[in-house]
Amino acid sequence: MDFSTQAIPRIDPRRPWVLGPSGLKRIVLGDDSGSRDAALLAHGPAHKPLRSSGPFSQRLLVVAHAERGQLDDAAREAIAAAAILAGKDGEVLALLYGMQDAAPEALAELAVDRALTVADPGYAPEQKLALLQQLLQQESPHTVLFADRSEDADLGRRLACRARLSVVTDVVEIAADGVRRRQPGAGFSLRERAQVLLLARGVAEAKLPFVGKGERLQTAALPAISEQVQDLGSAASPASQLALEEADLIVSAGNGVSNVPGFLALAEALGAAVGASRVAVDDGRFSRDKQVGATGKTVQASAYIALGISGAVQHLQGIKSCRHVIAVNLDAAAPMIKRADLSIIDDCQSFISAFEALVRRERNLV
Amino acid sequence: MKIAVLIAPAVHPVSGRPCAGEADLAALALAQRLSSQVDVWYAGAADDAALADYLARGATHIHTLALAAGREVLSPLAEALQDYALVLCGARAGGGDGSGLLPYQLAEQLGRALLPDVLDLSKSDQQWQALQALPKGVRRTLAAKLPLVASVHARAASAVGWSYARLQQGKIQRKAATGAALPQVVLEPARRARALVAASKVSGHARMQGAIAGGEGKSAGIVVKQGDSVEKAQVVLDYLRQHQLVDF
């Protein structure tokens, strides 16, 4: 039989293809247009749609303080909660302290539709309250959301008490039938949705599939109102004197660190708190109160430098809320390397001495 | 100077029985360090047994404004505390609502300045200076004139140890009071809270692609293998400086 004369319908698997409406790759017969590069699809920049283009008939306000020009996870979750609750005709308005340098794209990425960015004046509750009440009068949002931690929690409580708004603190769940808060010793309590909500961690998933408009109101200055309480300045106490849970910079040692005095000298030079993994604590190299992880302490430092720690799941649990993790390890396949934002593949002993010498030189300690 | 300290029974985290709250004990200890005339106040529905822990931990005399359960304590407390120049309380009660709202409401009701999350108080000239605890070990110094309301951070100072003799000698004086009824709350057993998640309209294919690529930014960890230790140390320092994590 002569096969060459028979017309066999064949499809070249490397033909150009187009992305179908279901998101699947489609090869259209007889069509030469389309993409040939499969890698483009997998790793192309994720294009997120706009949440809602308006017109808006109602709005929610989120108030947040940024730290070093960036919002932390709690504040991001508060904005995400507002964006999810807003619906099609709801606008997400944000009053952000300390984010005056943020680009409109960054604001849009946060799912904020309109933002008022103000330089953070430090401790100025009366001025912040006056600006907030001014904003409430102008925009009349139906709900004001805060993250229930540090400055935001303070300002939220002040606002609720000053403006006599209904308030629910420690909100752990926002549902259709109301909001749930954690009640000490009594599980959850169900309340009606209030005008001011102070949100605990985990109320909303901070990762959103959409972006906001990211417009910016004209930056307003804080109204000049005299404060009852005077701010005499703040100081960060040296991390080495702090409890591990409170420290902002932690250097932590694991099994890879054999030269403990050298490690402690590095921590002192850096002004960092000392942590350790379970292995290092069990060995007796460090005391039990230094242990970080599921059976030890849960830390929330901005920077966590893990030296010679492979990163067991229990240890990673303890550093879940650390912003920047730097790992130094000989094993490039260790789980800690996957978690870390910066990984150095090196021997800990030589790295510690080099890093200590560098830090001492830079701080003029030698 | 007369100082008022507000206390409330907390719920013991393990046994669930009423006990003294950490922050309230810290407030009591701070007040006793500042002055010898310390009046301890409580408003609410708790019985004497629930307050006994405070007697054993240093309170000699507790003034109780006895209210029925589910009544607001703010107005009777504000009335009782008007004559005190300095009112201290724990930043958060470990029982009841534990919302941390009372110091704010009280300061508003009494028309006074509030010093939140205080670790220490001291008098200098005409002003009082407070050391405020902020997260990540930052300490702020605030100054204000009397009259003041201050909420004391749980980390402030430890109270004296538990003593049976003090428990026996301590007195609780009850006085009936009335407050407005609070709205009923529905209690439920604790469970895993459901987070709000945005409805995503992307296809299953896109979701699988996302799962392969990993979370945004998360997969972008930098791995440095090249160079000797000195160069690598410089990389770490550059990273710390770039993200403003160190101040040198």
PDB file of C-alpha atoms in Angstrom, chain A residues 19 21-25 41-43 46 48 67-70 80-81 84-85 88 109 122-123 129 148-151 153-155 157-158 160-162 164 167 169-170 172-175 177 180-191 198 202-205 207-210 228-237 242-243 245-249 269-270 300-303 305 323-326 328 332 337-347 350-351 354-355 358-359 361-363, chain B residues 11-12 16 74 91-109 111-117 119 124 127-130 132-145 147-148 153 155 183-206 209-210 212-241 243-248:
ATOM      1  CA  LEU A  19      -4.409  30.936  23.976  1.00  0.00           C
ATOM      2  CA  PRO A  21     -10.747  31.409  26.129  1.00  0.00           C
ATOM      3  CA  SER A  22     -10.437  28.565  28.636  1.00  0.00           C
ATOM      4  CA  GLY A  23      -6.773  29.328  29.070  1.00  0.00           C
ATOM      5  CA  LEU A  24      -5.665  26.262  27.128  1.00  0.00           C
ATOM      6  CA  LYS A  25      -3.252  26.185  24.228  1.00  0.00           C
ATOM      7  CA  LEU A  41       3.203  32.000  28.844  1.00  0.00           C
ATOM      8  CA  ALA A  42       4.651  30.374  31.897  1.00  0.00           C
ATOM      9  CA  HIS A  43       6.889  33.200  33.045  1.00  0.00           C
ATOM     10  CA  ALA A  46       1.283  38.448  35.420  1.00  0.00           C
ATOM     11  CA  LYS A  48      -3.912  41.553  36.779  1.00  0.00           C
ATOM     12  CA  GLU A  67       7.407  51.171  58.227  1.00  0.00           C
ATOM     13  CA  ARG A  68      10.420  52.321  56.203  1.00  0.00           C
ATOM     14  CA  GLY A  69       8.102  53.191  53.340  1.00  0.00           C
ATOM     15  CA  GLN A  70       6.544  49.731  53.154  1.00  0.00           C
ATOM     16  CA  ALA A  80      -7.220  43.317  50.895  1.00  0.00           C
ATOM     17  CA  ALA A  81     -10.202  42.909  53.238  1.00  0.00           C
ATOM     18  CA  ILE A  84     -12.888  42.163  48.861  1.00  0.00           C
ATOM     19  CA  LEU A  85     -15.709  43.731  50.885  1.00  0.00           C
ATOM     20  CA  LYS A  88     -18.382  46.422  42.205  1.00  0.00           C
ATOM     21  CA  GLU A 109      -0.827  46.791  43.289  1.00  0.00           C
ATOM     22  CA  GLY A 122       5.574  60.393  64.739  1.00  0.00           C
ATOM     23  CA  TYR A 123       3.441  60.697  67.835  1.00  0.00           C
ATOM     24  CA  LEU A 129      -7.485  62.366  64.408  1.00  0.00           C
ATOM     25  CA  ASP A 148      -5.128  45.754  65.107  1.00  0.00           C
ATOM     26  CA  ARG A 149      -1.475  46.268  65.943  1.00  0.00           C
ATOM     27  CA  SER A 150       0.767  49.111  67.152  1.00  0.00           C
ATOM     28  CA  GLU A 151       0.091  52.591  65.734  1.00  0.00           C
ATOM     29  CA  ALA A 153      -4.646  49.960  66.651  1.00  0.00           C
ATOM     30  CA  ASP A 154      -4.019  53.061  68.749  1.00  0.00           C
ATOM     31  CA  LEU A 155      -5.385  55.436  66.108  1.00  0.00           C
ATOM     32  CA  ARG A 157      -9.389  53.115  69.082  1.00  0.00           C
ATOM     33  CA  ARG A 158      -8.906  56.855  69.395  1.00  0.00           C
ATOM     34  CA  ALA A 160     -13.873  55.217  67.568  1.00  0.00           C
ATOM     35  CA  CYS A 161     -13.923  56.880  70.988  1.00  0.00           C
ATOM     36  CA  ARG A 162     -13.614  60.455  69.707  1.00  0.00           C
ATOM     37  CA  ARG A 164     -18.386  57.843  68.880  1.00  0.00           C
ATOM     38  CA  VAL A 167     -16.218  49.518  66.904  1.00  0.00           C
ATOM     39  CA  THR A 169     -11.616  45.040  67.866  1.00  0.00           C
ATOM     40  CA  ASP A 170      -9.615  41.832  67.246  1.00  0.00           C
ATOM     41  CA  VAL A 172     -10.794  37.367  63.161  1.00  0.00           C
ATOM     42  CA  GLU A 173     -13.531  36.752  60.615  1.00  0.00           C
ATOM     43  CA  ILE A 174     -15.789  38.935  58.510  1.00  0.00           C
ATOM     44  CA  ALA A 175     -18.777  36.906  57.363  1.00  0.00           C
ATOM     45  CA  ASP A 177     -23.902  37.305  59.295  1.00  0.00           C
ATOM     46  CA  ARG A 180     -16.396  37.452  64.738  1.00  0.00           C
ATOM     47  CA  ARG A 181     -13.853  38.445  67.324  1.00  0.00           C
ATOM     48  CA  ARG A 182     -11.794  36.397  69.724  1.00  0.00           C
ATOM     49  CA  GLN A 183     -13.224  36.595  73.229  1.00  0.00           C
ATOM     50  CA  PRO A 184     -10.716  35.853  76.015  1.00  0.00           C
ATOM     51  CA  GLY A 185     -11.466  32.420  77.419  1.00  0.00           C
ATOM     52  CA  ALA A 186     -14.750  32.085  75.544  1.00  0.00           C
ATOM     53  CA  GLY A 187     -14.018  31.252  71.926  1.00  0.00           C
ATOM     54  CA  PHE A 188     -15.537  33.587  69.334  1.00  0.00           C
ATOM     55  CA  SER A 189     -18.219  36.191  69.748  1.00  0.00           C
ATOM     56  CA  LEU A 190     -20.447  37.236  66.899  1.00  0.00           C
ATOM     57  CA  ARG A 191     -21.191  40.943  66.529  1.00  0.00           C
ATOM     58  CA  LEU A 198      -9.755  46.558  63.913  1.00  0.00           C
ATOM     59  CA  GLY A 202      -5.360  36.430  58.887  1.00  0.00           C
ATOM     60  CA  VAL A 203      -8.740  38.101  58.296  1.00  0.00           C
ATOM     61  CA  ALA A 204      -8.114  38.282  54.561  1.00  0.00           C
ATOM     62  CA  GLU A 205      -5.753  36.731  52.062  1.00  0.00           C
ATOM     63  CA  LYS A 207      -2.645  38.096  47.699  1.00  0.00           C
ATOM     64  CA  LEU A 208      -5.238  39.520  45.347  1.00  0.00           C
ATOM     65  CA  PRO A 209      -6.018  38.619  41.724  1.00  0.00           C
ATOM     66  CA  PHE A 210      -6.793  42.235  40.812  1.00  0.00           C
ATOM     67  CA  GLN A 228      -1.726  67.393  74.706  1.00  0.00           C
ATOM     68  CA  VAL A 229       1.120  64.938  74.863  1.00  0.00           C
ATOM     69  CA  GLN A 230       4.603  65.905  73.771  1.00  0.00           C
ATOM     70  CA  ASP A 231       6.843  63.489  71.883  1.00  0.00           C
ATOM     71  CA  LEU A 232      10.376  63.591  73.261  1.00  0.00           C
ATOM     72  CA  GLY A 233      11.717  61.216  70.650  1.00  0.00           C
ATOM     73  CA  SER A 234      12.095  57.500  70.393  1.00  0.00           C
ATOM     74  CA  ALA A 235      15.066  55.210  70.507  1.00  0.00           C
ATOM     75  CA  ALA A 236      15.494  51.624  69.504  1.00  0.00           C
ATOM     76  CA  SER A 237      17.038  49.730  72.374  1.00  0.00           C
ATOM     77  CA  LEU A 242      15.670  42.685  73.965  1.00  0.00           C
ATOM     78  CA  ALA A 243      13.482  39.668  74.264  1.00  0.00           C
ATOM     79  CA  GLU A 245      10.114  38.090  70.224  1.00  0.00           C
ATOM     80  CA  GLU A 246      10.602  41.854  70.181  1.00  0.00           C
ATOM     81  CA  ALA A 247      13.923  42.090  68.375  1.00  0.00           C
ATOM     82  CA  ASP A 248      14.122  43.674  64.930  1.00  0.00           C
ATOM     83  CA  LEU A 249      17.415  42.104  63.884  1.00  0.00           C
ATOM     84  CA  ALA A 269      29.197  43.872  66.569  1.00  0.00           C
ATOM     85  CA  LEU A 270      25.970  43.896  64.590  1.00  0.00           C
ATOM     86  CA  GLN A 300       8.920  38.816  63.957  1.00  0.00           C
ATOM     87  CA  ALA A 301      12.160  40.528  63.138  1.00  0.00           C
ATOM     88  CA  SER A 302      12.602  42.661  60.036  1.00  0.00           C
ATOM     89  CA  ALA A 303      15.832  40.843  59.323  1.00  0.00           C
ATOM     90  CA  ILE A 305      20.149  36.008  59.519  1.00  0.00           C
ATOM     91  CA  ARG A 323      10.309  40.225  56.532  1.00  0.00           C
ATOM     92  CA  HIS A 324      13.836  39.538  55.258  1.00  0.00           C
ATOM     93  CA  VAL A 325      15.528  36.191  55.774  1.00  0.00           C
ATOM     94  CA  ILE A 326      19.208  35.804  54.937  1.00  0.00           C
ATOM     95  CA  VAL A 328      24.207  31.182  55.072  1.00  0.00           C
ATOM     96  CA  ALA A 332      22.381  24.803  48.440  1.00  0.00           C
ATOM     97  CA  ILE A 337      17.560  28.451  51.050  1.00  0.00           C
ATOM     98  CA  LYS A 338      14.087  28.194  49.528  1.00  0.00           C
ATOM     99  CA  ARG A 339      12.635  30.408  52.266  1.00  0.00           C
ATOM    100  CA  ALA A 340      15.455  32.941  52.260  1.00  0.00           C
ATOM    101  CA  ASP A 341      15.417  36.207  50.333  1.00  0.00           C
ATOM    102  CA  LEU A 342      19.195  36.154  50.118  1.00  0.00           C
ATOM    103  CA  SER A 343      21.171  32.920  50.350  1.00  0.00           C
ATOM    104  CA  ILE A 344      24.915  32.646  50.678  1.00  0.00           C
ATOM    105  CA  ILE A 345      26.433  29.257  49.909  1.00  0.00           C
ATOM    106  CA  ASP A 346      29.487  29.326  52.110  1.00  0.00           C
ATOM    107  CA  ASP A 347      31.113  27.817  55.158  1.00  0.00           C
ATOM    108  CA  SER A 350      34.832  31.725  57.476  1.00  0.00           C
ATOM    109  CA  PHE A 351      31.734  33.770  56.685  1.00  0.00           C
ATOM    110  CA  ALA A 354      34.687  37.837  57.442  1.00  0.00           C
ATOM    111  CA  PHE A 355      31.312  39.402  58.198  1.00  0.00           C
ATOM    112  CA  LEU A 358      33.513  43.886  57.796  1.00  0.00           C
ATOM    113  CA  VAL A 359      30.873  45.099  60.267  1.00  0.00           C
ATOM    114  CA  ARG A 361      35.363  48.086  60.042  1.00  0.00           C
ATOM    115  CA  GLU A 362      32.199  49.775  58.775  1.00  0.00           C
ATOM    116  CA  ARG A 363      31.067  50.793  62.252  1.00  0.00           C
TER     117      ARG A 363
ATOM    118  CA  VAL B  11      -9.112  34.227  82.408  1.00  0.00           C
ATOM    119  CA  HIS B  12      -6.297  31.816  83.156  1.00  0.00           C
ATOM    120  CA  GLY B  16      -9.895  28.956  82.539  1.00  0.00           C
ATOM    121  CA  LEU B  74     -17.613  53.365  81.681  1.00  0.00           C
ATOM    122  CA  ALA B  91      -3.460  48.099  78.348  1.00  0.00           C
ATOM    123  CA  ARG B  92      -5.701  45.093  77.847  1.00  0.00           C
ATOM    124  CA  ALA B  93      -7.734  43.021  80.269  1.00  0.00           C
ATOM    125  CA  GLY B  94      -7.225  39.294  80.005  1.00  0.00           C
ATOM    126  CA  GLY B  95     -10.922  38.682  80.586  1.00  0.00           C
ATOM    127  CA  GLY B  96     -14.271  40.129  79.592  1.00  0.00           C
ATOM    128  CA  ASP B  97     -14.040  41.623  76.115  1.00  0.00           C
ATOM    129  CA  GLY B  98     -10.318  42.253  76.370  1.00  0.00           C
ATOM    130  CA  SER B  99     -10.677  44.817  73.605  1.00  0.00           C
ATOM    131  CA  GLY B 100      -8.256  47.374  75.049  1.00  0.00           C
ATOM    132  CA  LEU B 101     -10.859  50.102  74.521  1.00  0.00           C
ATOM    133  CA  LEU B 102     -11.458  51.168  78.127  1.00  0.00           C
ATOM    134  CA  PRO B 103      -8.424  53.475  78.562  1.00  0.00           C
ATOM    135  CA  TYR B 104      -9.363  55.312  75.371  1.00  0.00           C
ATOM    136  CA  GLN B 105     -13.027  55.631  76.356  1.00  0.00           C
ATOM    137  CA  LEU B 106     -12.083  56.725  79.863  1.00  0.00           C
ATOM    138  CA  ALA B 107      -9.626  59.363  78.620  1.00  0.00           C
ATOM    139  CA  GLU B 108     -12.290  60.652  76.241  1.00  0.00           C
ATOM    140  CA  GLN B 109     -15.002  60.663  78.926  1.00  0.00           C
ATOM    141  CA  GLY B 111     -11.378  64.780  78.859  1.00  0.00           C
ATOM    142  CA  ARG B 112      -7.779  63.883  79.649  1.00  0.00           C
ATOM    143  CA  ALA B 113      -4.684  63.012  77.719  1.00  0.00           C
ATOM    144  CA  LEU B 114      -3.917  59.320  77.326  1.00  0.00           C
ATOM    145  CA  LEU B 115      -0.487  57.747  77.498  1.00  0.00           C
ATOM    146  CA  PRO B 116      -0.800  54.340  75.828  1.00  0.00           C
ATOM    147  CA  ASP B 117       1.375  51.245  76.460  1.00  0.00           C
ATOM    148  CA  LEU B 119       6.465  50.911  80.604  1.00  0.00           C
ATOM    149  CA  SER B 124      10.311  65.816  85.916  1.00  0.00           C
ATOM    150  CA  GLN B 127       5.510  67.245  83.632  1.00  0.00           C
ATOM    151  CA  TRP B 128       5.261  63.509  83.765  1.00  0.00           C
ATOM    152  CA  GLN B 129       7.429  61.508  81.423  1.00  0.00           C
ATOM    153  CA  ALA B 130       6.326  58.138  80.174  1.00  0.00           C
ATOM    154  CA  GLN B 132       6.126  53.960  75.778  1.00  0.00           C
ATOM    155  CA  ALA B 133       6.646  50.458  74.419  1.00  0.00           C
ATOM    156  CA  LEU B 134       6.407  50.137  70.657  1.00  0.00           C
ATOM    157  CA  PRO B 135       6.831  46.926  68.653  1.00  0.00           C
ATOM    158  CA  LYS B 136      10.286  45.677  67.744  1.00  0.00           C
ATOM    159  CA  GLY B 137      11.908  47.090  70.827  1.00  0.00           C
ATOM    160  CA  VAL B 138      11.423  50.768  70.060  1.00  0.00           C
ATOM    161  CA  ARG B 139      10.908  52.934  73.151  1.00  0.00           C
ATOM    162  CA  ARG B 140       9.350  56.387  72.893  1.00  0.00           C
ATOM    163  CA  THR B 141       9.421  59.045  75.567  1.00  0.00           C
ATOM    164  CA  LEU B 142       6.245  61.071  75.989  1.00  0.00           C
ATOM    165  CA  ALA B 143       5.662  64.024  78.261  1.00  0.00           C
ATOM    166  CA  ALA B 144       2.342  65.394  79.498  1.00  0.00           C
ATOM    167  CA  LYS B 145       0.829  67.326  82.356  1.00  0.00           C
ATOM    168  CA  PRO B 147      -4.450  64.942  84.882  1.00  0.00           C
ATOM    169  CA  LEU B 148      -3.658  61.827  82.902  1.00  0.00           C
ATOM    170  CA  HIS B 153       2.024  47.570  78.994  1.00  0.00           C
ATOM    171  CA  ARG B 155       5.874  43.927  80.022  1.00  0.00           C
ATOM    172  CA  PRO B 183     -25.927  44.793  73.390  1.00  0.00           C
ATOM    173  CA  GLN B 184     -26.100  41.027  73.697  1.00  0.00           C
ATOM    174  CA  VAL B 185     -23.267  39.118  72.099  1.00  0.00           C
ATOM    175  CA  VAL B 186     -23.537  35.607  70.744  1.00  0.00           C
ATOM    176  CA  LEU B 187     -20.728  33.352  71.923  1.00  0.00           C
ATOM    177  CA  GLU B 188     -19.513  30.492  69.779  1.00  0.00           C
ATOM    178  CA  PRO B 189     -16.847  27.877  70.343  1.00  0.00           C
ATOM    179  CA  ALA B 190     -13.534  28.839  68.788  1.00  0.00           C
ATOM    180  CA  ARG B 191     -12.666  27.279  65.458  1.00  0.00           C
ATOM    181  CA  ARG B 192     -10.363  28.040  62.602  1.00  0.00           C
ATOM    182  CA  ALA B 193     -11.389  31.439  61.278  1.00  0.00           C
ATOM    183  CA  ARG B 194     -12.211  31.628  57.586  1.00  0.00           C
ATOM    184  CA  ALA B 195     -10.195  34.295  55.801  1.00  0.00           C
ATOM    185  CA  LEU B 196     -11.729  36.508  53.143  1.00  0.00           C
ATOM    186  CA  VAL B 197     -10.437  35.363  49.779  1.00  0.00           C
ATOM    187  CA  ALA B 198     -11.042  37.279  46.566  1.00  0.00           C
ATOM    188  CA  ALA B 199     -12.982  35.294  43.975  1.00  0.00           C
ATOM    189  CA  SER B 200     -10.535  34.556  41.200  1.00  0.00           C
ATOM    190  CA  LYS B 201     -11.740  34.190  37.620  1.00  0.00           C
ATOM    191  CA  VAL B 202      -8.583  32.720  36.128  1.00  0.00           C
ATOM    192  CA  SER B 203      -8.680  29.296  34.500  1.00  0.00           C
ATOM    193  CA  GLY B 204      -7.411  26.144  36.069  1.00  0.00           C
ATOM    194  CA  HIS B 205      -4.526  26.182  33.616  1.00  0.00           C
ATOM    195  CA  ALA B 206      -3.399  29.610  34.812  1.00  0.00           C
ATOM    196  CA  GLN B 209       1.038  27.784  35.994  1.00  0.00           C
ATOM    197  CA  GLY B 210       0.998  29.982  39.064  1.00  0.00           C
ATOM    198  CA  ILE B 212       4.620  25.984  39.279  1.00  0.00           C
ATOM    199  CA  ALA B 213       6.094  29.467  39.273  1.00  0.00           C
ATOM    200  CA  GLY B 214       5.526  29.864  43.024  1.00  0.00           C
ATOM    201  CA  GLY B 215       4.306  32.930  44.848  1.00  0.00           C
ATOM    202  CA  GLU B 216       5.226  36.351  43.519  1.00  0.00           C
ATOM    203  CA  GLY B 217       8.543  37.540  44.799  1.00  0.00           C
ATOM    204  CA  LYS B 218       8.953  34.408  46.840  1.00  0.00           C
ATOM    205  CA  SER B 219      10.814  32.525  44.156  1.00  0.00           C
ATOM    206  CA  ALA B 220      13.017  35.537  43.564  1.00  0.00           C
ATOM    207  CA  GLY B 221      15.399  34.760  46.421  1.00  0.00           C
ATOM    208  CA  ILE B 222      18.952  35.579  45.442  1.00  0.00           C
ATOM    209  CA  VAL B 223      21.484  32.783  45.800  1.00  0.00           C
ATOM    210  CA  VAL B 224      25.150  33.769  45.908  1.00  0.00           C
ATOM    211  CA  LYS B 225      27.680  31.030  45.262  1.00  0.00           C
ATOM    212  CA  GLN B 226      30.554  32.942  43.697  1.00  0.00           C
ATOM    213  CA  GLY B 227      33.438  34.568  45.461  1.00  0.00           C
ATOM    214  CA  ASP B 228      35.198  34.146  48.768  1.00  0.00           C
ATOM    215  CA  SER B 229      33.805  34.832  52.209  1.00  0.00           C
ATOM    216  CA  VAL B 230      34.827  38.499  52.240  1.00  0.00           C
ATOM    217  CA  GLU B 231      32.926  39.196  49.029  1.00  0.00           C
ATOM    218  CA  LYS B 232      29.914  37.288  50.294  1.00  0.00           C
ATOM    219  CA  ALA B 233      29.962  39.245  53.553  1.00  0.00           C
ATOM    220  CA  GLN B 234      29.901  42.426  51.482  1.00  0.00           C
ATOM    221  CA  VAL B 235      26.852  41.112  49.596  1.00  0.00           C
ATOM    222  CA  VAL B 236      25.008  40.558  52.881  1.00  0.00           C
ATOM    223  CA  LEU B 237      25.909  44.012  54.181  1.00  0.00           C
ATOM    224  CA  ASP B 238      24.827  45.585  50.892  1.00  0.00           C
ATOM    225  CA  TYR B 239      21.491  43.762  51.164  1.00  0.00           C
ATOM    226  CA  LEU B 240      20.978  44.937  54.745  1.00  0.00           C
ATOM    227  CA  ARG B 241      21.791  48.518  53.764  1.00  0.00           C
ATOM    228  CA  HIS B 243      16.592  47.477  52.713  1.00  0.00           C
ATOM    229  CA  GLN B 244      17.515  49.864  55.534  1.00  0.00           C
ATOM    230  CA  LEU B 245      17.784  47.044  58.026  1.00  0.00           C
ATOM    231  CA  VAL B 246      20.932  48.388  59.673  1.00  0.00           C
ATOM    232  CA  ASP B 247      21.761  51.994  60.465  1.00  0.00           C
ATOM    233  CA  PHE B 248      25.459  52.142  59.656  1.00  0.00           C
TER     234      PHE B 248
END
